[in-house]
Amino acid sequence: MPQLLLELFSEEIPARMQAQAAKDLERMAREHLAAAGFLPEALTTFAGPRRLTLVAEGLPLAQADRKEELKGPRVGAPPQAMEGFLRKTGLTQDQLVERDGVYMAFIEKKGRPTAEIVAEMVEAIVRGFPWPKSMIWGYKKLRWVRPLKRILCVLDREVVPFSIEGIESGDVTEGHRFMGEAKPFVAKDFDEYAAGLEKHFVVLDVEERKQRILEGCKTLCFARHLEMVEDQGLLDEVAGLAEWPTPVLGDMDPSFLDLPPEVIRTSMRTHQKYFAVKKPGEPGLAPHFITIANIEAADGGKVIAAGNAKVLSARLSDARFFWDEDRKAGNFDAWLKKLDGVTFHAKLGTMAQRVERIVALAGEIAPLVGADVAKAKEAARLAKADLASGMVGEFPELQGLMGGYYAREAGLDPEIAAAIQDHYKPQGPSDAVPTAPLAIAVALADKLDTLVGFFAIDEKPTGSKDPYALRRAALGVIRIVLENGLRVSLAQFGKEDLIAFFADRLKVTLRDQGKRHDLVDAVFALGDDDLARIVARVQALDGFLKTDDGKNLLAGYKRASNILKAEEKKGPLPTGEMQAPTADSDAEVGLYNALRLLDKPLKETLAKEDFTGAMTQLAELRGPVDAYLDGVFVNEPEHRDNRLRTLAAVRDAMGQVADFGLIAG
């Protein structure tokens, strides 16, 4: 079957945009091909520093003839409706077919050559590509992330002819900008294309580029008895900066090692895209770095390493200046005064006012997590001070961390310094949570102030938009509470909308662990806002519903609940407690006795928060409930009221554990 090869060749594409660009190219191509009735056997995309590539296997050379069926106006509809439908279809009324009082049009469409469809598809993709940022250049009106230079488009080894803003399609591309012959070459299918790129020093696949970087770095480090400090985010970025990535090991001035290692790594990573290195088994960093060049230098990279070392020295000299200035006595007080002039949010006041709120919250939370109240307030008061420091001004990602360093340099209580350092944690799913009581108190206060404040001014996340990172803050609270086994009631910090927001975030957390979101709904319906208890209930419920007893009891609950709902529509349900059955029915007596025997033990088990035990006790109802529903006529007039009370008692007993009515299945 014919193969389609497409390459959009441009000036450098920002590394941060490449992964999404590959996904968007695949999505848009699939949508256009599907609309034309094509289902490729395979469709793969690649993204790199200067090119987006797509290869689709198994496309026909022409579209099959198609018969479209269009639904028109009803018989007797106004003439204007019929006229509009006829204009749309290009038919006359006598060519329409009446079906069930509606006019139908059947239109024969002859299949078009695939090349024509591909040409239209590529132009639509290029003109409508969703780059986060794009530009125009020269006299062209076309927008692209960077100036678009070439379009290679071949189908079944033949060029698909078209032109977009003067850029003619062809079967020519080019390799590395500097290495090799550095001139265009012809590629009529993917095998020729991939081989040609490799020959011209271009690694097409980003995963292959990453592997090349890792292997090169490890080889360099092994030769010098060093070890690369792994950094997945940096690896992802540098793999998008070089078409022929070549690691080069350089040396830095050892005198800079007296700076905090985080400062050195941040300076390397943020400004220079270098990997840090260390000596195996030793703390701290080694006086070396690895840069990823885009060429294989004749001298093995010596000149590249020397030049990069000079640039790094200049960067670290700036960092040393900030480090020395920030450690001067009295800086904390000066920084706190500066926060008076820093606006946190127009509706939420200054950063200094935010600090006051965090201090108050930390004081409330401290007793709940076993922290000293006075220390918690002091740590909260100083936690944001480093925002006014020189180092954090240069490297915002070091906020909190530098505050901890400066607190230790100022001789403050080590617990307070540690709380300042850790209060932003966790900042992502891979980040550790604070575990010291003082750090927990300040971290929770910081995140809860953010959540409560923005919810109060109705700045809640909408859709994919979350400009104030409230989802991350909520997930941070959840992780801190759960991973530290804290017993905190969220109701004392937020209103119903915020509690519901936490429920949604908890669903995400538990779903990532393989738990069902409807189980979270079933537990939250009880009105419990203790996260640890909610998770314990969900875990017990999840295990219970995976057993036969659990599945069957859930089915019985739904049957009982449906009967009660149906009767409730007829009028109010009978009130009061169920009574001993008067009818001669073993099933009725059995369920009555089972419910009476279950009542006290279930309450005691739930009071001990033994939710797994409670599920085991509920399992004892399975047989009596099944027998009751299968053998008792609930609506028998003489016994109806008491039998409905009995079903309500089943619902109420199970409702002490979760709202089973919200569980799917």
XYZ file of C-alpha atoms in Angstrom:
665
model
C 0.000 0.000 0.000
C 1.259 3.544 -0.738
C 3.129 5.523 1.889
C 2.764 9.250 2.609
C 5.854 11.131 3.808
C 5.544 14.755 4.944
C 8.241 17.015 6.350
C 7.752 20.645 7.372
C 11.257 22.126 7.532
C 11.827 25.468 9.266
C 14.207 27.519 11.335
C 14.718 26.325 14.935
C 11.576 25.182 16.727
C 11.677 25.920 20.493
C 12.394 22.702 22.387
C 9.460 23.184 24.748
C 7.014 23.142 21.804
C 8.273 20.084 19.955
C 6.546 17.248 21.819
C 3.121 18.870 21.597
C 3.730 19.795 17.955
C 4.286 16.125 17.100
C 1.018 15.219 18.854
C -0.881 18.030 17.109
C 0.464 17.005 13.698
C -0.669 13.418 14.258
C -4.091 14.486 15.531
C -4.759 16.906 12.680
C -3.612 14.430 10.029
C -5.803 11.667 11.475
C -8.825 13.968 11.528
C -8.346 15.085 7.914
C -7.677 11.559 6.641
C -10.671 10.158 8.541
C -12.909 12.873 7.090
C -11.864 11.691 3.628
C -12.607 8.081 4.548
C -8.980 7.005 4.971
C -7.787 4.814 7.806
C -3.982 4.490 7.605
C -2.424 1.248 8.784
C 0.109 3.265 10.797
C 0.728 6.952 11.367
C 3.867 8.229 13.096
C 5.170 11.734 13.733
C 8.563 13.100 14.758
C 9.639 16.510 16.020
C 13.105 17.990 16.182
C 14.950 21.291 16.243
C 14.193 22.132 12.605
C 11.573 19.734 11.323
C 8.181 18.133 11.890
C 7.807 14.806 10.111
C 4.834 12.548 9.460
C 4.739 9.121 7.821
C 1.445 7.365 7.088
C 1.402 3.767 5.869
C -1.285 2.005 3.878
C -3.133 4.805 2.117
C -4.973 4.048 -1.144
C -4.052 6.020 -4.252
C -7.634 7.172 -4.653
C -10.684 7.668 -2.536
C -13.474 5.133 -2.963
C -16.740 6.260 -4.524
C -19.151 7.244 -1.802
C -22.880 7.572 -1.375
C -23.956 10.222 1.092
C -27.362 10.272 2.742
C -28.616 13.699 3.804
C -31.712 14.327 5.893
C -33.865 17.187 4.610
C -37.010 19.009 5.758
C -40.215 17.267 6.779
C -43.017 16.867 4.289
C -45.129 20.031 4.421
C -42.261 22.196 5.721
C -42.161 25.858 4.555
C -40.948 26.318 0.945
C -37.897 28.251 2.159
C -36.619 25.153 3.996
C -36.954 23.024 0.865
C -35.256 25.651 -1.305
C -32.301 25.850 1.053
C -31.938 22.054 1.149
C -32.046 21.797 -2.640
C -29.373 24.484 -2.974
C -27.192 22.578 -0.515
C -27.535 19.253 -2.326
C -27.686 20.512 -5.908
C -30.711 18.306 -6.582
C -34.277 18.932 -7.652
C -37.249 18.012 -5.485
C -38.227 15.082 -7.709
C -34.809 13.531 -7.020
C -35.515 13.390 -3.277
C -36.905 10.311 -1.544
C -39.597 10.507 1.129
C -38.955 8.365 4.197
C -41.153 8.450 7.316
C -42.458 11.889 6.430
C -38.974 13.336 5.809
C -37.285 14.131 2.500
C -33.950 12.348 2.027
C -31.227 13.115 -0.507
C -28.894 10.412 -1.798
C -25.800 11.864 -3.427
C -23.252 9.857 -5.350
C -19.718 11.210 -4.858
C -16.932 9.958 -7.041
C -13.699 9.302 -5.217
C -10.861 11.779 -5.681
C -7.152 11.058 -6.071
C -5.465 10.787 -2.680
C -2.809 13.281 -3.761
C -5.455 16.010 -4.115
C -6.810 15.281 -0.663
C -3.313 15.234 0.863
C -2.478 18.594 -0.742
C -5.589 20.155 0.805
C -4.841 18.455 4.130
C -1.278 19.776 4.345
C -2.341 23.327 3.542
C -5.088 23.168 6.176
C -2.637 21.806 8.747
C 0.020 24.427 8.005
C -2.416 27.337 8.056
C -4.263 26.132 11.152
C -1.438 24.670 13.240
C -1.960 25.512 16.940
C 1.495 26.840 17.856
C 1.498 28.558 21.279
C 3.388 31.403 19.603
C 3.918 31.999 15.895
C 5.312 34.634 13.556
C 5.128 36.007 10.031
C 8.206 36.893 8.014
C 9.036 38.872 4.902
C 6.055 39.609 2.715
C 4.260 36.367 3.524
C 0.981 36.170 5.430
C 1.617 32.628 6.599
C 2.133 32.174 10.347
C 4.516 29.481 11.617
C 6.576 29.059 14.756
C 9.705 30.120 12.813
C 10.173 30.837 9.086
C 9.069 27.788 7.089
C 11.719 26.885 4.499
C 10.731 23.644 2.772
C 7.850 21.211 2.456
C 8.658 17.638 1.484
C 5.527 15.724 0.542
C 5.609 12.443 -1.378
C 2.917 9.805 -1.836
C 3.878 6.423 -3.272
C 7.295 7.917 -4.170
C 5.706 10.715 -6.200
C 5.670 14.405 -5.222
C 2.271 15.705 -4.142
C 2.205 19.058 -5.967
C 0.994 22.180 -4.175
C 2.245 25.582 -3.049
C 1.706 27.469 0.214
C 2.639 31.157 0.168
C 5.254 30.550 -2.489
C 6.739 27.455 -0.814
C 6.558 24.645 -3.393
C 6.240 21.061 -2.223
C 8.934 18.655 -3.337
C 10.982 15.572 -2.510
C 14.038 17.424 -1.218
C 15.182 18.022 2.348
C 18.468 18.793 4.050
C 20.525 17.483 6.916
C 22.681 19.103 9.584
C 23.366 22.798 9.171
C 27.165 22.456 9.550
C 28.301 18.846 9.542
C 28.873 16.656 6.482
C 28.148 18.014 3.034
C 25.402 20.263 4.392
C 23.481 20.257 1.133
C 19.962 19.128 0.157
C 19.190 15.526 -0.767
C 16.247 13.690 -2.331
C 13.970 11.369 -0.325
C 11.070 9.583 -1.984
C 10.011 7.403 0.958
C 10.644 7.131 4.679
C 13.496 4.634 4.406
C 15.410 6.953 2.075
C 14.512 9.904 4.281
C 15.678 8.323 7.549
C 18.871 6.954 5.993
C 19.630 10.284 4.360
C 19.186 12.186 7.618
C 21.485 9.806 9.479
C 24.077 10.151 6.707
C 23.751 13.930 6.995
C 24.136 13.916 10.800
C 20.524 14.262 11.951
C 18.960 11.982 14.590
C 15.263 12.052 13.738
C 13.685 10.315 16.751
C 13.717 12.302 19.994
C 13.970 9.135 22.092
C 17.062 8.134 20.148
C 18.518 11.602 20.762
C 17.881 11.229 24.492
C 19.530 7.820 24.559
C 22.525 9.181 22.648
C 22.867 11.984 25.211
C 22.620 9.663 28.213
C 25.080 7.138 26.839
C 27.547 9.869 25.859
C 27.324 11.515 29.291
C 27.842 8.220 31.107
C 30.851 7.370 28.958
C 32.496 10.740 29.652
C 31.804 10.468 33.387
C 33.063 6.894 33.620
C 36.400 7.917 32.099
C 36.840 10.588 34.811
C 35.376 8.552 37.705
C 32.363 10.867 37.846
C 28.598 10.475 37.798
C 26.028 12.598 35.980
C 23.314 14.174 38.125
C 20.212 12.935 36.345
C 17.684 15.572 35.307
C 14.794 14.308 33.188
C 13.415 17.784 32.501
C 16.764 19.025 31.239
C 17.233 15.869 29.157
C 13.863 16.469 27.487
C 14.877 20.041 26.701
C 18.384 19.505 25.349
C 17.124 16.633 23.171
C 15.142 19.309 21.353
C 18.092 21.673 20.937
C 20.514 19.549 18.928
C 20.007 17.424 15.789
C 23.303 15.580 16.385
C 23.661 15.808 20.184
C 27.246 15.374 21.356
C 28.034 15.567 25.110
C 31.185 17.507 26.083
C 32.676 17.407 29.592
C 34.025 20.715 30.864
C 35.732 21.936 34.030
C 34.580 24.722 36.318
C 36.500 26.722 38.901
C 36.467 24.601 42.121
C 36.237 27.750 44.237
C 32.553 28.052 43.299
C 31.758 24.815 45.133
C 31.288 26.778 48.358
C 27.997 28.034 46.883
C 24.903 25.970 47.715
C 24.729 23.074 45.230
C 21.194 24.081 44.241
C 22.508 27.494 43.155
C 25.198 25.906 41.001
C 22.786 23.427 39.431
C 20.162 26.093 38.777
C 22.720 28.387 37.168
C 23.902 25.517 34.989
C 20.440 24.288 34.121
C 18.462 27.503 33.672
C 20.941 29.669 31.825
C 23.334 27.233 30.160
C 21.479 23.901 29.837
C 24.390 22.021 31.443
C 24.199 18.775 33.375
C 25.867 18.800 36.787
C 28.200 15.986 37.827
C 29.325 14.546 41.129
C 31.700 11.951 42.523
C 30.004 8.571 43.110
C 28.975 8.082 46.714
C 29.972 11.613 47.780
C 27.653 14.502 48.680
C 27.705 17.789 46.786
C 28.900 18.433 43.247
C 32.185 17.941 41.427
C 33.873 20.913 39.686
C 32.770 19.816 36.219
C 29.770 20.073 33.909
C 28.442 18.458 30.733
C 27.185 20.569 27.847
C 25.409 19.139 24.809
C 26.982 20.383 21.580
C 25.318 20.082 18.164
C 28.532 19.046 16.393
C 31.378 16.583 16.744
C 34.393 18.862 17.065
C 37.729 17.827 15.565
C 39.505 18.546 18.876
C 37.085 16.403 20.873
C 35.288 19.458 22.194
C 38.172 21.158 24.023
C 37.423 24.619 22.632
C 33.682 24.143 23.281
C 34.375 23.092 26.873
C 36.738 26.030 27.499
C 34.282 28.566 26.093
C 31.394 27.192 28.113
C 33.543 27.166 31.264
C 34.155 30.908 30.857
C 30.436 31.605 30.483
C 29.633 29.448 33.524
C 32.256 31.274 35.608
C 30.602 34.585 34.753
C 27.198 33.222 35.756
C 28.487 31.791 39.011
C 30.328 35.032 39.806
C 26.965 36.789 39.678
C 25.503 34.087 41.913
C 28.361 34.524 44.393
C 27.681 38.260 44.539
C 24.016 37.651 45.386
C 24.991 34.968 47.912
C 27.391 37.290 49.723
C 25.006 40.267 49.685
C 22.008 38.251 50.822
C 23.836 36.874 53.862
C 24.518 40.256 55.397
C 23.055 40.859 58.858
C 19.570 42.353 59.078
C 18.463 41.253 55.646
C 15.380 39.384 56.868
C 13.913 42.538 58.413
C 14.736 44.558 55.309
C 13.187 41.949 53.032
C 10.013 41.796 55.114
C 9.615 45.577 54.795
C 9.941 45.287 51.014
C 7.004 42.880 50.943
C 4.739 45.794 51.906
C 5.250 47.157 48.406
C 4.743 43.849 46.573
C 1.185 43.171 45.382
C 0.133 39.548 45.695
C -3.211 40.101 43.961
C -5.292 43.234 43.488
C -8.182 41.711 45.461
C -6.052 39.918 48.052
C -3.674 42.665 49.068
C 0.094 42.802 49.351
C 2.535 40.006 49.969
C 2.970 41.358 53.518
C -0.775 40.944 54.112
C -0.587 37.422 52.734
C 2.212 36.688 55.203
C -0.041 37.847 58.053
C -2.741 35.438 56.931
C -0.273 32.555 56.655
C 1.031 33.313 60.156
C -2.501 33.136 61.570
C -3.259 29.911 59.707
C 0.008 28.299 60.774
C -0.884 29.098 64.380
C -4.242 27.308 63.976
C -2.772 24.299 62.203
C 0.258 23.799 64.468
C -1.627 22.097 67.358
C -3.370 19.796 64.866
C -0.061 18.460 63.537
C 1.955 18.461 66.758
C 4.020 21.573 66.003
C 5.042 24.352 68.396
C 2.661 27.284 67.815
C 5.212 30.050 68.418
C 7.778 28.452 66.125
C 5.149 27.840 63.456
C 4.171 31.503 63.483
C 7.798 32.637 63.321
C 8.579 30.280 60.428
C 5.472 31.482 58.596
C 6.464 35.123 59.190
C 9.879 34.558 57.585
C 8.866 32.045 54.895
C 8.298 34.592 52.108
C 11.117 36.986 53.018
C 13.576 35.574 50.488
C 11.283 36.737 47.664
C 12.969 40.112 48.126
C 16.487 38.649 48.065
C 18.913 39.081 45.195
C 19.379 35.370 44.614
C 15.656 34.616 44.321
C 15.267 37.660 42.103
C 17.787 36.059 39.738
C 16.608 32.459 40.242
C 12.889 32.448 41.228
C 12.885 28.640 41.309
C 15.071 28.809 44.447
C 12.429 30.568 46.573
C 12.041 28.953 49.959
C 15.229 26.947 49.510
C 17.393 30.080 49.763
C 15.294 31.315 52.686
C 16.304 28.148 54.526
C 19.990 28.714 53.765
C 19.831 32.355 54.865
C 17.986 31.416 58.068
C 20.770 28.990 58.988
C 23.422 31.596 58.132
C 21.576 34.050 60.437
C 21.705 31.515 63.274
C 17.950 30.915 63.470
C 16.440 27.784 64.993
C 17.230 24.842 62.628
C 13.585 23.715 62.771
C 12.445 27.134 61.590
C 15.061 27.155 58.820
C 13.932 23.715 57.649
C 10.266 24.809 57.672
C 11.113 27.861 55.546
C 13.049 25.681 53.110
C 10.290 23.065 52.732
C 7.112 25.129 52.881
C 6.580 25.168 49.082
C 6.670 21.377 48.920
C 5.383 19.394 47.165
C 5.675 21.358 43.927
C 4.882 18.418 41.684
C 3.958 14.725 41.718
C 7.605 13.660 41.983
C 8.459 16.126 44.761
C 8.648 14.869 48.350
C 6.248 16.218 50.981
C 7.447 17.887 54.204
C 7.454 15.506 57.146
C 8.577 17.629 60.108
C 5.565 18.999 62.082
C 6.748 22.612 61.794
C 7.284 22.365 58.040
C 3.900 20.650 57.645
C 2.137 23.469 59.492
C 3.693 26.219 57.342
C 3.298 24.282 54.080
C -0.406 23.661 54.760
C -0.933 27.274 55.803
C 0.696 28.536 52.608
C -1.409 26.332 50.326
C -4.675 26.782 52.203
C -4.293 30.567 52.173
C -3.870 30.421 48.392
C -6.926 28.198 47.954
C -9.211 29.997 50.388
C -8.201 33.418 49.059
C -8.744 32.737 45.380
C -11.980 30.847 45.989
C -13.223 33.798 48.068
C -12.722 36.189 45.117
C -14.167 33.629 42.673
C -10.923 33.032 40.789
C -11.454 29.291 40.471
C -9.896 27.051 37.816
C -12.025 26.712 34.691
C -11.483 23.967 32.131
C -7.787 23.695 31.382
C -7.068 27.161 32.781
C -5.561 27.370 36.239
C -3.431 30.547 36.304
C -2.878 30.464 40.070
C -1.992 26.738 40.202
C -4.875 25.982 42.577
C -5.099 22.360 41.456
C -1.453 21.875 42.352
C -2.022 23.540 45.734
C -4.983 21.268 46.500
C -3.041 18.165 45.481
C -0.212 19.384 47.709
C -2.553 19.632 50.694
C -3.949 16.169 49.972
C -0.510 14.577 49.704
C 0.775 16.274 52.878
C -2.262 15.120 54.841
C -2.328 11.560 53.522
C 1.385 10.803 53.447
C 1.797 12.095 57.000
C -1.352 10.366 58.283
C -2.821 13.666 59.532
C -6.345 13.996 60.892
C -7.447 17.422 59.704
C -10.993 18.619 59.058
C -11.055 20.707 55.889
C -14.360 22.332 56.840
C -12.617 24.657 59.283
C -10.570 26.153 56.447
C -12.965 26.353 53.498
C -16.576 26.472 52.380
C -18.567 23.910 50.417
C -17.168 24.860 47.001
C -13.608 24.421 48.222
C -14.449 21.099 49.882
C -15.954 19.931 46.571
C -12.763 21.064 44.821
C -10.722 18.911 47.192
C -13.048 16.010 46.399
C -12.319 16.398 42.685
C -8.565 16.535 43.320
C -8.794 13.506 45.594
C -10.532 11.638 42.773
C -7.558 12.404 40.546
C -5.124 11.165 43.196
C -7.048 7.954 43.841
C -7.702 7.355 40.146
C -3.937 7.464 39.580
C -3.757 4.706 42.198
C -6.351 2.655 40.318
C -9.390 3.597 42.451
C -12.778 4.455 40.938
C -14.035 8.037 41.123
C -17.591 6.953 41.965
C -16.308 5.391 45.185
C -14.954 8.795 46.229
C -18.385 10.320 45.505
C -20.059 7.589 47.563
C -17.850 8.312 50.565
C -17.904 12.120 50.249
C -21.714 11.966 50.250
C -21.526 11.089 53.957
C -20.336 14.633 54.655
C -16.975 13.501 55.992
C -14.116 15.940 55.271
C -11.323 14.051 57.006
C -9.117 13.070 54.055
C -7.393 10.190 55.832
C -10.732 8.694 56.858
C -12.171 9.194 53.375
C -9.274 7.360 51.751
C -9.523 4.527 54.290
C -13.233 4.173 53.489
C -12.581 4.227 49.733
C -9.869 1.589 49.988
C -12.059 -0.681 52.095
C -15.020 -0.127 49.774
C -12.886 -0.826 46.704
C -11.719 -4.124 48.158
C -15.245 -5.091 49.236
C -16.788 -4.442 45.820
C -14.214 -6.710 44.182
C -15.632 -9.685 46.118
C -18.728 -11.656 45.122
C -20.431 -10.642 48.378
C -19.763 -7.006 47.631
C -21.030 -7.158 44.055
C -24.202 -9.028 45.032
C -24.918 -6.827 48.037
C -24.551 -3.731 45.839
C -27.073 -5.246 43.410
C -29.420 -5.960 46.332
C -29.013 -2.407 47.620
C -29.961 -0.991 44.237
C -33.028 -3.231 44.023
C -34.137 -2.168 47.494
C -33.417 1.478 46.730
C -35.380 1.339 43.471
C -38.404 -0.099 45.279
C -38.232 2.684 47.865
C -37.914 5.356 45.160
C -40.876 3.961 43.256
C -43.035 3.917 46.388
C -41.891 7.396 47.358
C -43.319 8.742 44.105
C -46.731 7.484 45.186
C -46.552 9.274 48.510
C -44.471 9.680 51.674
C -42.753 6.530 52.894
C -43.798 5.156 56.283
C -41.737 6.537 59.146
C -40.477 4.909 62.309
C -38.372 1.836 62.934
C -39.021 -1.571 61.418
C -40.988 -3.980 63.573
C -40.731 -7.707 63.980
C -42.510 -9.311 60.992
C -45.990 -10.711 61.603
C -46.171 -12.701 58.385
C -45.021 -16.306 58.298
C -41.959 -15.690 56.129
C -38.506 -17.113 56.814
C -36.918 -14.561 54.471
C -38.578 -11.668 56.262
C -37.604 -12.928 59.699
C -34.077 -13.651 58.509
C -33.450 -10.105 57.270
C -35.058 -8.564 60.360
C -32.786 -10.591 62.664
C -29.700 -9.898 60.536
C -30.305 -6.145 60.704
C -30.882 -6.207 64.487
C -27.743 -8.266 65.092
C -25.706 -6.001 62.797
C -26.724 -2.628 64.250
C -24.581 -2.342 67.390
C -21.438 -4.172 66.139
C -21.418 -2.079 62.935
C -21.591 1.184 64.861
C -18.770 0.039 67.152
C -16.600 -1.028 64.226
C -17.145 2.264 62.415
C -16.353 4.184 65.593
C -12.972 2.406 65.639
C -12.557 3.366 61.950
C -12.121 -0.275 61.043
C -13.731 0.115 57.635
C -12.503 -3.216 56.319
C -14.144 -4.851 59.320
C -17.335 -2.902 58.644
C -17.393 -4.221 55.085
C -16.998 -7.753 56.409
C -19.984 -7.193 58.692
C -22.067 -5.794 55.825
C -21.258 -8.916 53.820
C -23.390 -10.840 56.358
C -26.425 -9.071 54.862
C -25.907 -10.490 51.406
C -27.822 -13.748 51.913
C -30.740 -12.298 53.911
C -31.169 -9.385 51.453
C -31.142 -11.708 48.421
C -33.670 -14.050 50.062
C -35.901 -11.119 51.076
C -35.960 -9.525 47.624
C -36.539 -12.860 45.908
C -39.167 -14.253 48.286
C -41.107 -11.333 49.814
C -43.892 -9.351 48.096
C -43.201 -5.893 49.513
C -46.439 -4.236 48.414
C -48.794 -6.694 50.071
C -51.236 -4.193 51.704
C -51.297 -5.764 55.153
C -47.492 -5.761 55.554
C -46.412 -2.999 53.104
C -45.421 -0.334 55.638
C -43.190 -2.554 57.738
C -41.590 -4.151 54.715
C -40.719 -0.710 53.332
C -39.283 0.200 56.737
C -37.162 -2.958 56.543
C -35.807 -1.986 53.118
C -35.106 1.491 54.451
C -33.222 -0.104 57.342
C -31.025 -1.963 54.826
C -30.324 1.290 53.015
C -29.577 3.092 56.268
C -27.248 0.371 57.534
C -25.199 0.364 54.361
C -25.391 4.160 54.206
C -23.283 4.363 57.376
C -20.321 3.167 55.297
C -20.993 4.923 51.969
C -23.803 6.077 49.726
C -24.085 2.903 47.655
C -26.575 4.647 45.401
C -23.725 6.660 43.860
C -21.714 3.567 42.940
C -21.889 2.441 39.334
C -22.804 -1.169 38.600
